Short mmCIF file of C-alpha atoms in Angstrom, two decimals:
data_model
loop_
_atom_site.label_atom_id
_atom_site.label_comp_id
_atom_site.label_asym_id
_atom_site.label_seq_id
_atom_site.Cartn_x
_atom_site.Cartn_y
_atom_site.Cartn_z
CA MET Z 11 13.83 -5.06 16.18
CA PHE Z 12 11.26 -2.72 14.63
CA ALA Z 13 8.43 -5.18 15.24
CA GLY Z 14 9.57 -5.51 18.86
CA GLN Z 15 9.71 -1.75 19.28
CA THR Z 16 6.29 -1.36 17.70
CA LEU Z 17 4.97 -3.94 20.15
CA ALA Z 18 6.60 -2.04 23.02
CA TYR Z 19 5.12 1.30 21.90
CA ALA Z 20 1.71 -0.37 21.50
CA ALA Z 21 1.91 -1.92 24.98
CA MET Z 22 2.77 1.47 26.45
CA GLY Z 23 -0.11 3.03 24.50
CA ALA Z 24 -2.43 0.38 25.90
CA GLY Z 25 -1.43 1.41 29.42
CA LEU Z 26 0.71 -1.65 30.17
CA GLU Z 27 4.19 -1.92 31.66
CA VAL Z 28 6.83 -2.87 29.12
CA THR Z 29 10.57 -3.35 28.70
CA TRP Z 30 12.45 -3.76 25.41
CA ILE Z 31 16.02 -5.05 25.28
CA PRO Z 32 17.94 -5.28 22.02
CA SER Z 33 20.85 -7.50 21.26
CA TYR Z 34 23.67 -5.06 20.62
CA GLY Z 35 26.61 -7.43 20.35
CA PRO Z 36 28.26 -9.09 17.34
CA GLU Z 37 24.93 -10.67 16.29
CA MET Z 38 23.83 -7.20 15.17
CA ARG Z 39 26.46 -7.48 12.43
CA GLY Z 40 24.73 -10.56 11.05
CA GLY Z 41 23.18 -13.67 12.55
CA THR Z 42 20.66 -13.92 15.34
CA ALA Z 43 19.91 -10.26 16.05
CA ASN Z 44 17.02 -10.23 18.47
CA CYS Z 45 15.09 -8.25 21.03
CA THR Z 46 13.25 -9.21 24.20
CA VAL Z 47 9.93 -7.55 25.01
CA ALA Z 48 8.33 -8.05 28.41
CA ILE Z 49 4.73 -6.87 28.80
CA SER Z 50 2.84 -6.89 32.08
CA SER Z 51 -0.02 -5.22 33.88
CA ARG Z 52 2.27 -4.97 36.94
CA PRO Z 53 5.71 -3.36 37.35
CA ILE Z 54 8.34 -5.44 35.57
CA GLY Z 55 11.22 -6.72 37.66
CA SER Z 56 13.50 -8.75 35.47
CA PRO Z 57 13.60 -7.57 31.86
CA VAL Z 58 15.40 -10.80 30.91
CA VAL Z 59 13.58 -14.12 30.55
CA ARG Z 60 14.92 -17.64 30.38
CA LEU Z 61 11.87 -19.18 28.66
CA PRO Z 62 9.89 -16.76 26.49
CA ARG Z 63 6.14 -17.39 26.17
CA VAL Z 64 6.09 -16.22 22.60
CA GLY Z 65 8.92 -16.42 20.08
CA VAL Z 66 8.88 -14.70 16.70
CA VAL Z 67 11.70 -15.87 14.45
CA PHE Z 68 12.62 -14.61 11.04
CA ASN Z 69 15.56 -16.79 9.99
CA THR Z 70 16.88 -20.31 10.40
CA PRO Z 71 19.77 -19.59 12.83
CA SER Z 72 17.31 -17.82 15.13
CA TYR Z 73 14.88 -20.71 14.84
CA GLU Z 74 17.60 -23.15 15.91
CA LYS Z 75 18.51 -20.91 18.82
CA TYR Z 76 15.03 -20.10 20.16
CA GLU Z 77 12.86 -23.11 19.31
CA PRO Z 78 14.19 -25.14 22.28
CA ILE Z 79 13.62 -22.38 24.85
CA ILE Z 80 9.99 -21.42 24.20
CA GLU Z 81 8.04 -21.91 27.42
CA MET Z 82 5.73 -24.91 27.67
CA PHE Z 83 2.33 -24.10 26.11
CA GLY Z 84 3.96 -21.12 24.42
CA ILE Z 85 3.83 -19.98 20.82
CA LEU Z 86 6.60 -20.10 18.26
CA ALA Z 87 5.87 -18.09 15.13
CA ARG Z 88 8.24 -18.54 12.22
CA ASN Z 89 8.62 -16.74 8.96
CA ALA Z 90 7.89 -19.80 6.83
CA SER Z 91 9.09 -18.02 3.71
CA LEU Z 92 12.64 -18.37 4.99
CA VAL Z 93 12.56 -20.93 7.78
CA LYS Z 94 11.81 -24.40 6.48
CA LEU Z 95 12.42 -26.26 9.75
CA HIS Z 96 9.58 -27.27 12.00
CA SER Z 97 9.44 -28.20 15.63
CA GLU Z 98 9.20 -31.74 16.99
CA ARG Z 99 7.95 -30.34 20.30
CA LYS Z 100 4.39 -31.30 21.26
CA ASP Z 101 4.15 -28.79 24.09
CA ILE Z 102 4.21 -25.58 22.02
CA THR Z 103 2.06 -24.17 19.25
CA GLU Z 104 3.97 -23.41 16.12
CA LEU Z 105 2.66 -20.87 13.64
CA ALA Z 106 4.10 -21.08 10.14
CA ILE Z 107 3.47 -17.78 8.38
CA PRO Z 108 4.66 -17.11 4.84
CA ALA Z 109 5.36 -13.55 5.96
CA GLN Z 110 7.58 -12.60 3.06
CA GLU Z 111 5.06 -13.67 0.43
CA ILE Z 112 2.26 -11.86 2.24
CA ALA Z 113 4.41 -8.77 2.59
CA GLU Z 114 5.32 -8.84 -1.10
CA ALA Z 115 1.64 -9.09 -1.97
CA VAL Z 116 1.06 -5.99 0.15
CA GLY Z 117 3.82 -4.25 -1.76
CA ASP Z 118 7.13 -4.56 0.08
CA ALA Z 119 8.99 -7.61 1.42
CA LYS Z 120 10.30 -5.42 4.28
CA LEU Z 121 6.83 -5.54 5.84
CA ALA Z 122 7.30 -9.21 6.80
CA ASN Z 123 7.93 -8.15 10.40
CA VAL Z 124 4.61 -6.31 10.63
CA VAL Z 125 2.82 -9.33 9.10
CA MET Z 126 4.38 -11.52 11.80
CA LEU Z 127 3.37 -9.06 14.50
CA GLY Z 128 -0.22 -9.20 13.29
CA ALA Z 129 -0.23 -13.00 13.21
CA VAL Z 130 1.21 -13.28 16.72
CA LEU Z 131 -1.21 -10.76 18.19
CA SER Z 132 -4.05 -12.67 16.59
CA ALA Z 133 -2.92 -15.87 18.32
CA ARG Z 134 -2.10 -14.12 21.63
CA PRO Z 135 -4.22 -10.96 21.78
CA VAL Z 136 -2.38 -9.24 24.64
CA ILE Z 137 -2.73 -5.80 23.09
CA PRO Z 138 -5.58 -4.27 21.07
CA LEU Z 139 -4.69 -3.90 17.39
CA GLU Z 140 -5.76 -0.27 17.56
CA ALA Z 141 -2.81 0.37 19.90
CA VAL Z 142 -0.50 -1.24 17.34
CA ARG Z 143 -1.91 0.92 14.53
CA GLN Z 144 -1.41 3.98 16.72
CA ALA Z 145 2.17 2.90 17.46
CA LEU Z 146 2.86 2.50 13.75
CA GLN Z 147 1.38 5.91 13.03
CA ASP Z 148 3.42 7.57 15.76
CA HIS Z 149 6.75 5.85 15.23
CA ILE Z 150 7.29 5.08 11.58
CA PRO Z 151 10.20 7.35 10.63
CA VAL Z 152 9.21 10.52 8.76
CA HIS Z 153 10.91 9.41 5.52
CA ARG Z 154 8.79 6.21 5.52
CA ARG Z 155 5.47 7.93 6.25
CA SER Z 156 4.22 7.12 2.78
CA MET Z 157 4.31 3.44 3.80
CA LEU Z 158 1.90 3.84 6.70
CA ASP Z 159 -1.13 2.44 4.86
CA MET Z 160 0.93 -0.50 3.65
CA ASN Z 161 1.95 -1.16 7.26
CA TYR Z 162 -1.70 -1.19 8.31
CA GLU Z 163 -2.47 -3.58 5.49
CA ALA Z 164 0.44 -5.85 6.42
CA LEU Z 165 -0.72 -5.91 10.04
CA ASN Z 166 -4.24 -6.68 8.92
CA ARG Z 167 -3.20 -9.53 6.62
CA GLY Z 168 -1.09 -10.93 9.42
CA THR Z 169 -4.09 -11.03 11.73
CA MET Z 170 -6.29 -12.56 9.01
CA PHE Z 171 -3.86 -15.27 8.00
CA GLN Z 172 -4.89 -18.74 9.15
CA PRO Z 173 -1.52 -20.24 9.98
CA THR Z 174 -0.67 -23.88 9.64
CA GLU Z 175 -0.48 -25.03 13.23
CA VAL Z 176 2.13 -27.64 13.88
CA GLY Z 177 2.37 -29.54 17.14
CA ARG Z 178 -0.03 -29.70 20.11
CA MET C 7 4.41 15.44 31.13
CA THR C 8 3.57 12.05 29.67
CA LYS C 9 5.55 8.85 29.54
CA GLU C 10 7.70 8.12 26.52
CA LEU C 11 9.38 4.88 25.51
CA LEU C 12 13.03 5.79 26.05
CA LYS C 13 16.35 4.03 25.81
CA GLY C 14 18.40 4.38 29.01
CA ASN C 15 21.34 6.07 27.31
CA VAL C 16 19.12 8.58 25.52
CA ALA C 17 17.13 9.18 28.70
CA ILE C 18 20.30 10.05 30.66
CA ALA C 19 21.43 12.40 27.91
CA GLU C 20 18.11 14.22 27.66
CA ALA C 21 17.72 14.39 31.44
CA ALA C 22 21.22 15.84 31.74
CA LEU C 23 20.57 18.70 29.38
CA ARG C 24 17.20 19.40 30.97
CA ALA C 25 18.95 19.50 34.35
CA GLY C 26 21.18 22.23 33.00
CA LEU C 27 24.16 20.50 31.38
CA GLU C 28 26.09 23.26 29.66
CA ALA C 29 29.19 21.46 28.35
CA TYR C 30 29.63 17.81 27.41
CA PHE C 31 32.87 16.12 26.37
CA GLY C 32 33.11 12.46 25.48
CA TYR C 33 34.35 9.70 23.29
CA PRO C 34 32.19 6.90 21.84
CA ILE C 35 32.22 3.42 23.33
CA THR C 36 29.59 0.66 23.37
CA PRO C 37 27.25 0.24 25.28
CA GLN C 38 27.10 3.97 26.01
CA THR C 39 27.37 5.56 22.56
CA GLU C 40 23.70 6.59 22.14
CA LEU C 41 24.21 8.96 25.08
CA LEU C 42 26.93 10.87 23.24
CA GLU C 43 25.02 10.59 19.95
CA HIS C 44 21.88 12.15 21.44
CA LEU C 45 23.86 15.01 22.99
CA SER C 46 25.74 15.64 19.73
CA LYS C 47 22.42 16.65 18.23
CA ARG C 48 20.61 18.26 21.16
CA MET C 49 23.45 20.29 22.67
CA VAL C 50 24.13 21.90 19.31
CA GLU C 51 20.41 22.66 18.86
CA LEU C 52 20.44 24.42 22.23
CA GLY C 53 23.62 26.35 21.49
CA ARG C 54 25.56 24.56 24.23
CA VAL C 55 28.96 22.88 24.10
CA PHE C 56 29.28 19.37 22.69
CA LEU C 57 32.72 18.10 21.86
CA GLN C 58 33.83 14.64 20.80
CA ALA C 59 37.35 14.53 22.17
CA GLU C 60 40.28 12.57 20.70
CA SER C 61 40.24 10.18 23.68
CA GLU C 62 38.72 9.63 27.10
CA VAL C 63 41.86 11.16 28.64
CA ALA C 64 41.24 14.35 26.70
CA ALA C 65 37.51 14.32 27.45
CA ILE C 66 37.91 14.17 31.23
CA ASN C 67 40.52 16.93 31.18
CA MET C 68 38.13 19.08 29.14
CA VAL C 69 35.50 18.38 31.80
CA TYR C 70 38.08 19.49 34.40
CA GLY C 71 38.58 22.74 32.54
CA ALA C 72 34.87 23.35 32.06
CA ALA C 73 34.23 22.66 35.77
CA CYS C 74 36.90 25.28 36.62
CA SER C 75 34.86 27.83 34.68
CA GLY C 76 31.80 27.02 36.81
CA VAL C 77 29.52 25.41 34.23
CA ARG C 78 27.51 22.23 34.68
CA THR C 79 29.60 19.65 32.88
CA MET C 80 29.56 15.93 32.21
CA THR C 81 31.23 13.09 30.40
CA SER C 82 30.16 9.51 29.84
CA SER C 83 31.91 6.30 28.94
CA SER C 84 32.00 2.58 29.57
CA SER C 85 34.43 0.58 31.68
CA PRO C 86 37.68 0.68 29.61
CA GLY C 87 37.09 4.37 28.87
CA PHE C 88 36.30 5.06 32.51
CA SER C 89 39.66 3.51 33.45
CA LEU C 90 41.39 5.96 31.13
CA MET C 91 39.75 8.86 33.00
CA GLN C 92 41.10 7.99 36.43
CA GLU C 93 43.87 10.58 36.51
CA GLY C 94 41.50 13.36 35.50
CA LEU C 95 38.89 12.25 38.04
CA SER C 96 41.46 12.43 40.81
CA TYR C 97 42.53 15.91 39.71
CA ILE C 98 38.89 17.03 39.68
CA ALA C 99 38.43 15.64 43.20
CA GLY C 100 41.72 17.23 44.26
CA SER C 101 40.44 20.58 43.00
CA ASP C 102 37.06 20.36 44.75
CA LEU C 103 35.12 20.63 41.53
CA PRO C 104 31.64 19.34 40.76
CA CYS C 105 30.98 17.24 37.69
CA VAL C 106 28.98 14.22 36.60
CA VAL C 107 30.51 11.12 35.03
CA VAL C 108 28.41 8.28 33.62
CA ASP C 109 29.89 4.77 33.50
CA VAL C 110 27.70 2.36 31.54
CA MET C 111 29.55 -0.74 32.72
CA ARG C 112 30.51 -3.63 30.45
CA GLY C 113 32.25 -6.95 30.79
CA GLY C 114 35.90 -6.88 31.85
CA PRO C 115 38.72 -6.84 32.80
CA GLY C 116 40.66 -5.42 29.88
CA LEU C 117 38.88 -4.73 26.64
CA GLY C 118 36.48 -7.44 27.82
CA ASN C 119 33.25 -7.27 25.88
CA ILE C 120 30.26 -4.99 25.44
CA MET C 121 27.76 -6.97 27.51
CA PRO C 122 26.17 -5.67 30.76
CA SER C 123 28.32 -5.92 33.89
CA GLN C 124 28.76 -4.48 37.38
CA GLY C 125 32.46 -5.24 37.46
CA ASP C 126 33.42 -1.61 38.13
CA TYR C 127 31.85 -1.48 41.61
CA PHE C 128 35.20 -1.31 43.42
CA GLN C 129 36.57 1.16 40.91
CA VAL C 130 33.69 3.63 41.18
CA THR C 131 32.96 3.34 44.91
CA ARG C 132 36.49 3.14 46.30
CA SER C 133 38.19 6.04 44.64
CA ALA C 134 37.82 6.35 40.87
CA GLY C 135 41.42 7.64 40.93
CA HIS C 136 44.43 7.89 43.23
CA GLY C 137 44.33 9.57 46.62
CA ASP C 138 41.89 9.70 49.51
CA PHE C 139 38.47 10.50 48.09
CA ARG C 140 35.30 8.77 47.07
CA PRO C 141 32.76 9.99 44.55
CA ILE C 142 29.04 9.90 45.20
CA VAL C 143 27.82 6.90 43.18
CA LEU C 144 24.25 6.46 41.95
CA ALA C 145 23.02 3.13 40.54
CA PRO C 146 19.80 3.28 38.49
CA ALA C 147 17.75 0.10 37.99
CA SER C 148 15.28 1.43 35.43
CA VAL C 149 15.07 4.06 32.73
CA GLN C 150 13.00 6.24 35.09
CA GLU C 151 15.68 6.01 37.76
CA ALA C 152 18.32 6.75 35.13
CA ILE C 153 16.48 10.03 34.46
CA ASP C 154 15.81 10.88 38.11
CA PHE C 155 19.36 10.05 39.20
CA THR C 156 20.85 12.14 36.39
CA VAL C 157 19.00 15.21 37.66
CA LEU C 158 19.95 14.27 41.23
CA ALA C 159 23.59 13.81 40.18
CA PHE C 160 23.88 17.42 39.02
CA ASP C 161 22.18 18.71 42.16
CA LEU C 162 24.41 16.66 44.47
CA ALA C 163 27.50 17.66 42.51
CA ASP C 164 26.63 21.33 42.97
CA LYS C 165 25.48 20.98 46.55
CA TYR C 166 28.69 19.32 47.73
CA ARG C 167 31.12 20.57 45.02
CA HIS C 168 31.82 16.91 44.51
CA LEU C 169 32.31 14.31 41.81
CA VAL C 170 29.19 12.24 41.13
CA VAL C 171 29.32 8.99 39.17
CA ILE C 172 26.25 7.37 37.65
CA ALA C 173 27.10 3.67 37.53
CA ALA C 174 24.66 1.96 35.19
CA ASP C 175 25.20 -1.45 33.69
CA GLY C 176 24.97 -1.94 29.92
CA LEU C 177 21.45 -3.27 30.13
CA ILE C 178 20.14 -0.06 31.71
CA GLY C 179 21.83 1.86 28.91
CA GLN C 180 20.40 -0.30 26.14
CA MET C 181 16.93 -1.04 27.48
CA MET C 182 13.82 0.89 26.42
CA GLU C 183 11.09 1.50 28.97
CA PRO C 184 8.26 4.00 29.44
CA ALA C 185 9.56 6.90 31.50
CA GLU C 186 8.86 10.55 32.15
CA LEU C 187 11.41 13.28 31.52
CA PRO C 188 11.61 16.40 33.67
CA GLU C 189 10.78 19.87 32.39
CA MET C 190 13.65 21.85 30.91
CA ARG C 191 15.20 23.94 33.66
CA PRO C 192 15.63 27.64 32.97
CA SER C 193 19.30 28.34 32.28
CA SER C 194 19.69 31.32 34.59
CA ARG C 195 22.38 29.86 36.81
CA SER C 196 25.10 32.35 37.77
CA ALA C 197 28.74 31.29 37.99
CA PRO C 198 29.69 29.93 41.44
CA ASP C 199 32.12 31.92 43.60
CA TYR C 200 35.11 29.69 42.84
CA ALA C 201 34.71 29.85 39.05
CA LEU C 202 37.54 31.09 36.89
CA THR C 203 35.77 33.61 34.72
CA GLY C 204 38.55 36.07 33.99
CA ALA C 205 39.63 38.35 36.84
CA LYS C 206 38.30 41.60 35.39
CA GLY C 207 37.37 43.91 38.24
CA ARG C 208 38.15 41.38 41.01
CA PRO C 209 41.18 39.69 42.55
CA PRO C 210 42.33 36.61 40.63
CA ARG C 211 41.30 33.13 41.81
CA ALA C 212 43.20 29.90 41.44
CA ILE C 213 42.10 26.27 41.26
CA THR C 214 44.71 23.59 41.75
CA SER C 215 45.05 20.05 43.04
CA LEU C 216 48.65 20.74 44.06
CA HIS C 217 49.33 21.29 47.77
CA MET C 218 53.09 21.04 48.23
CA ALA C 219 53.19 21.26 52.03
CA ALA C 220 52.07 18.00 53.67
CA GLU C 221 50.14 19.86 56.40
CA GLU C 222 48.33 21.90 53.78
CA GLU C 223 47.44 18.73 51.86
CA GLU C 224 46.30 17.10 55.06
CA ALA C 225 44.05 20.06 55.85
CA PHE C 226 42.54 19.71 52.38
CA ASN C 227 42.05 15.98 52.94
CA ILE C 228 40.34 16.63 56.26
CA LYS C 229 37.93 18.94 54.47
CA ILE C 230 37.13 16.19 51.92
CA GLN C 231 36.61 13.63 54.69
CA GLN C 232 34.33 15.97 56.66
CA ARG C 233 32.25 16.48 53.54
CA LEU C 234 32.11 12.72 52.95
CA GLY C 235 30.91 12.34 56.53
CA VAL C 236 28.00 14.68 55.82
CA ILE C 237 27.29 12.83 52.57
CA ARG C 238 27.27 9.51 54.43
CA SER C 239 24.80 10.81 56.97
CA LEU C 240 22.43 12.55 54.55
CA GLU C 241 22.54 10.87 51.17
CA GLN C 242 22.07 7.10 51.65
CA ARG C 243 19.32 5.99 49.30
CA TRP C 244 17.74 2.63 48.67
CA PHE C 245 14.56 0.85 47.58
CA GLU C 246 13.09 -1.91 49.71
CA TYR C 247 10.41 -4.51 49.12
CA LYS C 248 8.73 -6.75 51.70
CA VAL C 249 11.49 -6.47 54.28
CA ASP C 250 9.17 -6.06 57.31
CA ASP C 251 8.79 -9.74 58.18
CA ALA C 252 11.70 -11.03 56.10
CA LEU C 253 14.01 -13.72 57.45
CA LEU C 254 16.20 -13.59 54.36
CA LEU C 255 17.26 -10.25 52.90
CA VAL C 256 18.33 -10.17 49.25
CA ILE C 257 20.58 -7.23 48.32
CA GLY C 258 21.33 -6.24 44.74
CA TYR C 259 21.59 -3.00 42.72
CA GLY C 260 20.93 -1.98 39.13
CA THR C 261 19.86 -4.76 36.79
CA ALA C 262 20.85 -7.45 39.31
CA GLY C 263 18.59 -5.78 41.88
CA ARG C 264 15.73 -5.77 39.44
CA ILE C 265 16.16 -9.43 38.57
CA ALA C 266 16.37 -10.16 42.29
CA TYR C 267 13.02 -8.35 42.69
CA THR C 268 11.37 -10.87 40.37
CA ALA C 269 13.04 -13.76 42.24
CA VAL C 270 11.86 -12.34 45.59
CA GLU C 271 8.31 -12.08 44.23
CA SER C 272 8.46 -15.77 43.21
CA ALA C 273 9.87 -16.74 46.61
CA ARG C 274 7.07 -14.84 48.34
CA SER C 275 4.48 -16.66 46.22
CA LYS C 276 5.99 -19.87 47.58
CA GLY C 277 5.49 -18.57 51.11
CA LEU C 278 9.13 -17.78 51.88
CA LYS C 279 9.73 -14.73 54.07
CA VAL C 280 12.15 -12.96 51.76
CA GLY C 281 12.68 -9.24 51.26
CA LEU C 282 14.73 -7.10 48.89
CA LEU C 283 16.94 -4.11 49.53
CA ARG C 284 18.22 -2.43 46.39
CA PRO C 285 20.89 0.21 47.04
CA GLN C 286 20.32 3.30 44.88
CA THR C 287 23.47 4.98 46.18
CA LEU C 288 26.52 2.72 46.11
CA TYR C 289 28.45 5.47 47.85
CA PRO C 290 27.26 6.41 50.37
CA PHE C 291 26.29 2.78 50.85
CA PRO C 292 22.91 2.37 52.63
CA GLU C 293 24.72 0.84 55.58
CA ASP C 294 22.46 2.34 58.27
CA ARG C 295 19.34 0.61 56.98
CA ILE C 296 21.14 -2.69 56.34
CA SER C 297 22.66 -2.57 59.80
CA GLU C 298 19.19 -1.94 61.26
CA LEU C 299 17.66 -4.84 59.31
CA ALA C 300 20.54 -7.11 60.34
CA ASP C 301 19.00 -7.25 63.82
CA GLN C 302 15.83 -8.78 62.44
CA ILE C 303 16.99 -11.08 59.65
CA GLU C 304 18.55 -14.52 59.78
CA GLY C 305 20.47 -14.43 56.52
CA VAL C 306 21.54 -12.27 53.60
CA LEU C 307 21.95 -13.11 49.91
CA VAL C 308 23.90 -10.64 47.78
CA VAL C 309 23.35 -10.72 44.01
CA GLU C 310 25.68 -8.93 41.61
CA MET C 311 26.88 -9.06 38.03
CA ASN C 312 30.47 -9.48 39.17
CA ALA C 313 32.59 -11.77 41.35
CA GLY C 314 31.31 -10.26 44.62
CA GLN C 315 32.31 -6.64 45.21
CA MET C 316 29.40 -4.96 47.01
CA VAL C 317 29.29 -8.05 49.23
CA GLU C 318 32.24 -6.48 51.12
CA ASP C 319 30.17 -3.39 51.94
CA VAL C 320 27.28 -5.63 52.97
CA ARG C 321 29.62 -7.55 55.27
CA LEU C 322 30.71 -4.29 56.93
CA ALA C 323 27.10 -3.17 57.37
CA VAL C 324 25.82 -6.51 58.67
CA GLY C 325 28.76 -6.74 61.04
CA GLY C 326 28.55 -10.48 61.64
CA GLN C 327 24.91 -10.39 62.76
CA ALA C 328 23.74 -12.76 60.00
CA PRO C 329 25.41 -15.19 57.58
CA ILE C 330 25.95 -13.77 54.10
CA SER C 331 25.91 -15.74 50.87
CA PHE C 332 26.63 -14.48 47.38
CA TYR C 333 25.46 -15.21 43.86
CA GLY C 334 27.04 -13.51 40.88
CA ARG C 335 27.60 -13.89 37.16
CA MET C 336 30.69 -12.41 35.55
CA GLY C 337 32.03 -11.28 32.22
CA GLY C 338 28.82 -9.74 30.90
CA VAL C 339 26.47 -12.63 31.73
CA VAL C 340 23.13 -11.42 33.12
CA PRO C 341 21.70 -13.79 35.76
CA MET C 342 18.23 -15.16 35.15
CA PRO C 343 15.51 -14.84 37.84
CA ASP C 344 15.35 -18.63 38.30
CA GLU C 345 19.07 -18.77 39.15
CA VAL C 346 18.54 -16.13 41.83
CA LEU C 347 15.43 -17.96 43.07
CA SER C 348 17.30 -21.24 43.54
CA ASN C 349 19.97 -19.36 45.50
CA ILE C 350 17.23 -17.78 47.63
CA GLU C 351 15.77 -21.22 48.29
CA ALA C 352 19.18 -22.64 49.22
CA ALA C 353 19.91 -19.73 51.59
CA TYR C 354 16.42 -20.06 53.07
CA GLU C 355 16.90 -23.76 53.67
CA ARG C 356 20.07 -23.04 55.62
CA ILE C 357 18.07 -20.61 57.81
CA SER C 358 15.32 -23.20 58.37
CA ALA C 359 17.92 -25.86 59.19
CA ARG C 360 19.42 -23.57 61.82
CA TYR C 361 15.98 -23.05 63.36
CA LEU C 362 15.53 -26.82 63.63
CA VAL C 363 18.88 -27.17 65.38
CA GLU C 364 17.95 -24.42 67.82
#
């Protein structure tokens, strides 16, 4: 959710149109909590998508739910620290990122989402990283301000990581 | 002002207080709660009234009281809570009082679920309570429209001394989008001439929805109907896209209208002459424009997140001039653009087939 919001803020900062929809149902109490971010250079009609071009999944139930619906030639990025499955699909690019380990090396496992964001934006550079850094600076809650540099570092390591590509 | 990334519910709340909301009463319910939450903080900061009531029934009656005192007042809820407010809404209408009510619609009937829906269309546009009246109903399809229509809602409520409902589906409430808020209005509004402010130094006034004599009640009803006639002639609002050469007109509001926009874009890229009309006021329904377009078009497709409620208003406006088909999802399911597109293609094929026969 935070990574999705950061992406949305960054897209807005980069002058793009964007919509962000959270799941707010029972999955928020455990399970496949998710958000949908649509980014476009033109006004966005539908904020819902049947086949996302990029999927970023953090746990196994979400992997099972979203792996089949990634659009052809799309990207599926998984937090390989937690998700041990891999896709049999030949028509998508799968990025396996040990986000938790990278985040722990940066200093806090909670930064796994920012690592993933960096890795995905490296593979699909739809937004300049500077806009993401600005979004982090502007929207990290006041009581977490001390973690700003760690967030930058997590983003950076995400972009630097050479993921194991599976499929295609 | 610059654009901010705002959640629909928060945007409505902030727009309301900037438009001059002086007293808010409400009760939490998903998917609307962030609206109340935002006001609980901001109204107190501004020294205005925020009160979480013990129920929706209490909240709407507090709004009734506040409206009697002449302040700009509002409540918000979601479908089951809106149902609970019906009696109060009717009393407010029966007392000729302005107020704004937000219904962030969710799946029903009954307790239903918390997913986005447009299942309250009949409820909000037909009466929103017993007796002969209809509220003005605004249906935003984006966070920006949620803001703009909130400001408009207060202005229309004051202008006509009338109940205004903002009917947003749960997705509009939950979605974040870049949008621009209005400036804070100066709070220099004086109490209107009907307000009950204590009768010191002037004859007492009374506000009631009770008219015991039938003729007296009828006279009051005639006044409401005359006002609704003016509202129907002046306040129809809609958005349209590529209708000029359209053979098929797609009609949808709120989130369904927005999804239909994407489907219409896809249909256009395939060379189909399809246009979109998205009602922004559900009451008054943009019947004049639809009736005008009915002369030109060969078919209509109505898209809603319900079993087909607005389609009745479309039928009245089209008046048999073109065949009407309907596509809807119910129970909190949001239709995908490709579903709408295949319905556009099917409707378009029927038009083409008719041409061949002719």
